[in-house]
Coordinates of C-alpha atoms and ligand atoms in Angstrom, one line a residue:
M169 CA 134.0 106.4 113.2
Q170 CA 135.6 105.3 109.9
V171 CA 135.2 101.8 108.5
A172 CA 138.1 100.4 106.5
D173 CA 136.9 97.5 104.5
S174 CA 140.0 96.7 102.5
I175 CA 143.8 96.2 103.2
E176 CA 144.5 99.3 101.2
S177 CA 142.1 101.5 103.1
I178 CA 143.4 100.4 106.6
R179 CA 147.0 101.0 105.5
E180 CA 146.0 104.4 104.2
L181 CA 144.1 105.3 107.3
R182 CA 146.9 104.1 109.6
K183 CA 149.5 106.2 107.8
N184 CA 147.5 109.3 108.7
L185 CA 147.0 108.5 112.4
S186 CA 149.1 110.2 115.1
G187 CA 149.3 109.4 118.8
T188 CA 149.1 106.0 120.4
V189 CA 146.9 103.3 118.8
G190 CA 145.1 100.6 120.7
L191 CA 143.8 97.6 118.8
V192 CA 141.0 95.3 119.9
P193 CA 140.9 92.2 117.5
T194 CA 137.4 90.6 117.5
M195 CA 135.4 88.2 115.4
G196 CA 132.3 90.4 115.8
A197 CA 129.0 89.4 117.5
L198 CA 130.1 91.9 120.1
H199 CA 129.0 91.7 123.7
A200 CA 129.8 93.5 126.9
G201 CA 133.1 91.5 127.2
H202 CA 134.4 93.0 123.9
L203 CA 133.1 96.4 124.9
S204 CA 135.1 96.2 128.1
L205 CA 138.3 95.7 126.0
V206 CA 137.3 98.7 123.9
E207 CA 136.8 100.8 127.1
E208 CA 140.2 99.9 128.4
A209 CA 141.7 100.7 124.9
R210 CA 139.8 104.1 125.0
K211 CA 141.3 105.0 128.4
D212 CA 144.9 104.1 127.4
N213 CA 145.1 105.5 123.8
D214 CA 144.6 108.4 121.5
V215 CA 143.1 106.2 118.8
V216 CA 141.1 103.0 119.1
I217 CA 140.9 100.5 116.2
V218 CA 138.6 97.4 116.4
S219 CA 138.9 94.6 113.8
I220 CA 135.9 92.4 113.0
F221 CA 136.9 89.3 111.1
V222 CA 135.6 85.7 111.5
N223 CA 138.9 84.1 110.8
P224 CA 138.5 80.8 108.9
T225 CA 141.9 79.5 109.6
Q226 CA 141.2 79.1 113.4
F227 CA 138.2 76.9 112.9
A228 CA 138.7 73.1 112.3
P229 CA 136.6 71.6 109.5
N230 CA 134.1 70.1 112.1
E231 CA 133.7 73.5 113.9
D232 CA 131.2 76.3 113.5
F233 CA 132.8 78.7 111.0
S234 CA 129.8 79.1 108.8
A235 CA 127.3 79.2 111.7
Y236 CA 129.4 81.6 113.8
P237 CA 127.1 84.6 114.7
R238 CA 127.6 87.6 112.4
D239 CA 125.8 91.0 112.8
L240 CA 127.9 93.8 111.3
P241 CA 125.3 96.6 111.5
S242 CA 124.6 96.0 115.2
D243 CA 128.4 95.7 115.9
L244 CA 129.1 99.0 114.1
Q245 CA 126.4 100.7 116.2
K246 CA 127.9 99.4 119.4
L247 CA 131.4 100.5 118.4
R248 CA 130.2 104.0 117.4
Q249 CA 128.5 104.4 120.8
A250 CA 131.7 103.2 122.5
G251 CA 133.7 106.0 120.8
V252 CA 135.8 103.8 118.5
D253 CA 137.8 105.7 115.8
V254 CA 138.3 103.0 113.2
V255 CA 136.8 99.6 112.4
F256 CA 138.6 97.2 110.1
T257 CA 136.3 94.7 108.4
P258 CA 138.3 92.6 105.9
T259 CA 136.9 89.5 104.1
P260 CA 138.6 86.1 104.1
E261 CA 139.5 86.7 100.4
M262 CA 141.4 89.9 101.3
M263 CA 143.2 88.3 104.3
Y264 CA 144.1 85.0 102.7
G265 CA 143.7 85.5 98.9
T266 CA 144.5 82.7 96.5
N267 CA 147.4 80.4 97.0
Y268 CA 148.0 81.6 100.6
Q269 CA 150.9 79.7 102.2
T270 CA 152.3 81.4 105.3
Y271 CA 151.3 80.5 108.8
V272 CA 152.6 81.3 112.3
Q273 CA 153.0 78.3 114.6
V274 CA 153.8 79.0 118.3
E275 CA 155.0 75.7 119.7
G276 CA 155.0 74.7 123.5
V277 CA 152.1 76.9 124.8
S278 CA 149.8 76.0 121.9
Q279 CA 149.9 72.4 123.0
G280 CA 147.7 70.8 125.7
L281 CA 144.4 72.2 127.0
E282 CA 142.6 73.7 124.0
G283 CA 145.4 72.7 121.7
E284 CA 144.5 69.1 122.3
Y285 CA 140.8 69.5 121.5
R286 CA 141.1 72.1 118.7
S287 CA 143.7 71.0 116.2
G288 CA 145.2 73.9 114.2
H289 CA 143.3 76.5 116.2
F290 CA 146.2 78.4 117.6
R291 CA 148.1 78.3 114.3
G292 CA 145.1 80.2 112.8
V293 CA 144.9 82.6 115.7
A294 CA 148.7 83.4 115.7
T295 CA 148.6 83.8 111.9
V296 CA 145.6 86.2 111.8
V297 CA 146.8 88.2 114.9
S298 CA 150.3 88.6 113.3
K299 CA 148.7 89.9 110.1
L300 CA 146.5 92.4 112.1
F301 CA 149.6 93.6 114.0
N302 CA 151.5 94.1 110.7
L303 CA 148.6 95.9 109.1
I304 CA 147.6 98.1 112.0
Q305 CA 150.9 98.5 113.9
P306 CA 149.2 99.2 117.3
D307 CA 151.1 100.3 120.4
T308 CA 148.9 98.1 122.5
A309 CA 146.6 95.2 121.6
Y310 CA 143.8 94.1 124.0
F311 CA 142.7 90.5 124.7
G312 CA 140.3 88.9 127.2
Q313 CA 141.6 86.5 129.9
K314 CA 138.6 84.3 129.2
D315 CA 140.8 82.8 126.4
A316 CA 143.7 82.3 128.7
Q317 CA 145.7 80.0 126.4
Q318 CA 145.2 82.4 123.5
V319 CA 146.7 85.1 125.7
A320 CA 149.7 82.9 126.5
V321 CA 150.2 82.0 122.8
I322 CA 150.0 85.7 121.6
R323 CA 152.3 86.9 124.4
R324 CA 154.8 84.2 123.5
M325 CA 154.5 85.1 119.8
V326 CA 155.0 88.8 120.5
R327 CA 158.2 88.1 122.4
D328 CA 159.6 85.5 120.0
L329 CA 158.9 87.5 116.8
N330 CA 159.8 90.9 118.4
F331 CA 156.5 92.7 117.6
P332 CA 157.0 96.2 118.9
L333 CA 153.8 96.4 121.0
Q334 CA 152.3 95.7 124.4
I335 CA 149.7 93.1 125.2
A336 CA 147.0 94.2 127.6
V337 CA 145.0 91.4 129.2
C338 CA 141.5 92.3 130.6
P339 CA 139.4 90.5 133.1
I340 CA 136.5 88.1 132.2
T341 CA 133.2 89.9 131.9
R342 CA 130.3 87.8 133.4
E343 CA 126.5 87.7 133.2
T344 CA 124.6 88.2 136.4
D345 CA 124.7 84.5 137.2
G346 CA 128.4 84.4 136.6
L347 CA 128.5 82.8 133.1
A348 CA 131.5 84.2 131.3
M349 CA 130.3 86.2 128.3
S350 CA 130.9 84.6 124.9
S351 CA 129.4 85.0 121.4
R352 CA 128.8 81.3 121.5
N353 CA 126.5 81.6 124.6
A354 CA 123.8 82.4 121.9
Y355 CA 123.8 78.8 120.8
L356 CA 122.5 77.6 124.2
T357 CA 118.9 76.5 124.7
Q358 CA 117.2 78.1 127.7
E359 CA 117.7 74.9 129.8
Q360 CA 121.4 74.7 128.8
R361 CA 121.8 78.4 129.5
E362 CA 120.5 78.0 133.1
A363 CA 122.7 74.9 133.7
A364 CA 125.8 76.7 132.3
S365 CA 126.1 78.8 135.5
V366 CA 127.6 75.7 137.0
L367 CA 131.1 76.7 135.5
Y368 CA 131.2 79.8 137.6
R369 CA 129.9 78.0 140.7
A370 CA 132.6 75.4 140.3
I371 CA 135.2 78.2 140.0
Q372 CA 133.9 80.0 143.0
K373 CA 133.9 76.8 145.1
A374 CA 137.6 76.1 144.2
G375 CA 138.4 79.8 144.7
A376 CA 136.8 79.7 148.2
A377 CA 138.8 76.6 149.1
Y378 CA 142.0 78.4 147.9
E379 CA 141.1 81.4 150.1
R380 CA 140.7 79.1 153.1
G381 CA 144.2 77.8 152.5
E382 CA 144.0 74.9 150.1
R383 CA 147.1 75.0 147.9
H384 CA 147.1 71.7 146.2
P385 CA 146.2 72.1 142.5
D386 CA 144.8 68.5 142.2
I387 CA 142.5 69.0 145.1
L388 CA 141.3 72.4 143.8
C389 CA 140.6 70.7 140.4
Q390 CA 138.8 67.9 142.2
I391 CA 136.6 70.4 144.0
A392 CA 135.6 72.1 140.8
L393 CA 135.1 68.8 139.0
E394 CA 132.7 67.4 141.6
L395 CA 130.5 70.5 141.4
L396 CA 130.5 70.2 137.5
Q397 CA 129.6 66.6 137.8
S398 CA 126.5 67.5 139.8
E399 CA 125.0 69.1 136.7
P400 CA 123.4 66.5 134.4
L401 CA 123.6 68.6 131.2
A402 CA 127.3 69.3 131.6
Q403 CA 129.7 67.2 129.5
I404 CA 133.1 67.9 131.1
E405 CA 136.1 68.0 128.7
Y406 CA 138.7 69.1 131.2
V407 CA 139.5 70.9 134.5
S408 CA 143.1 71.8 134.7
A409 CA 145.6 73.7 137.0
N410 CA 148.5 75.4 135.2
D411 CA 151.1 78.1 135.5
P412 CA 149.2 81.2 134.2
K413 CA 152.2 82.4 132.1
T414 CA 153.8 79.3 130.7
L415 CA 150.8 77.0 131.1
A416 CA 153.0 74.3 132.6
A417 CA 150.7 71.8 134.4
R418 CA 150.7 72.3 138.2
H419 CA 150.4 69.2 140.4
D420 CA 152.4 70.2 143.5
A421 CA 151.1 72.4 146.3
T422 CA 152.4 76.0 145.6
E423 CA 152.2 79.6 146.7
Q424 CA 152.7 80.7 143.1
P425 CA 149.6 81.8 141.2
I426 CA 147.5 79.0 139.7
L427 CA 145.4 79.2 136.5
L428 CA 142.4 77.0 137.1
S429 CA 140.6 76.4 133.7
M430 CA 137.8 74.3 132.5
V431 CA 135.9 73.4 129.4
V432 CA 132.4 72.0 129.6
K433 CA 130.1 71.2 126.7
F434 CA 126.3 71.7 126.7
G435 CA 124.9 70.0 123.7
K436 CA 127.3 71.0 120.9
T437 CA 128.4 74.2 122.6
R438 CA 131.8 74.3 124.3
L439 CA 132.1 76.8 127.1
L440 CA 135.4 77.9 128.6
D441 CA 136.1 79.5 131.9
N442 CA 139.0 80.1 134.2
I443 CA 140.2 81.9 137.3
I444 CA 143.6 82.8 138.6
L445 CA 144.2 82.0 142.2
P446 CA 144.5 83.9 144.4
L447 CA 141.3 85.6 143.5
H448 CA 142.6 89.2 143.9
L449 CA 144.7 88.7 140.7
N450 CA 141.6 88.7 138.5
N451 CA 141.4 92.4 137.7
R452 CA 143.5 94.2 135.1
A453 CA 146.2 95.3 137.5
G454 CA 146.4 91.8 139.0
L455 CA 146.6 90.2 135.5
T456 CA 149.3 92.6 134.4
E457 CA 151.2 91.8 137.7
T458 CA 150.8 88.1 137.1
L459 CA 151.4 87.9 133.3
G460 CA 153.5 91.0 132.6
N461 CA 153.0 93.4 129.7
N462 CA 154.3 91.0 127.1
Ligands
LIG548 O1 139.4 85.9 120.5 C1 139.0 86.1 119.3 O2 137.9 86.7 119.1 C2 139.8 85.6 118.1 O3 140.5 84.4 118.4 C3 140.8 86.7 117.6 C4 141.9 87.1 118.7 C5 140.1 88.0 117.2 C6 141.6 86.2 116.4 O4 140.7 85.9 115.4

């Protein structure tokens, strides 16, 4: 496994690569969710590149940029074991330098949901992901469905800016009690960690109602909301039903797929989770069928 720790070295390495290249962009603190993206990239491509970069431009001033977990030696060990070919580890100075002035702003799909709570977040994500695409020129880039709005923003950006690559969306990886894996789960106290399984229970309850025939998005949200409200430590930010591709809000009964998403805070930690209804769409083939390749 080669580690490229500068813009020059990743460009030089990329020039000498042949075959298809899969890119898994990450902010490090790698867990089984990231490794599932790497595994998919490994299956599909001749070469797998992982980037590790805690991107300052996607954190608002009140967010956890400096506290965000970082453990490069352990990340590199996991990636070596997973058969990754190249890891790109730039610094903020390399990516943004002095007098940096260029940003990518994706409009409609960046608004609402996370866009309402995290000002400037998707501008930072779209900017860094564009830079990674330009530097690495992957054939396919891999993202997790846990960040459903991020997926929608990146897919829109790829189409609008004609990036010559495919986006692969991979299912959410869960702990044994159903909690969606996230680097931020490390912030939870033991009590909060136990309580946090309520997100998955809420999703399951709404999912079961859907499978029994409930098709009204507001009722499905209400079912999830009531279960979340039963957990005293849960501070609910939103529960929402949207079109999984466009993120348009859904309020009318529909046979079209519904993205049911929620954000709940435990202490200062925001936890996201979502499910696409019907339930059988939540594997890689179902996500591709629902969202398309780009
Ligand atoms: O999902 C993440 O880890 C980040 O938002 C990403 C896509 C690596 C961009 O910094």
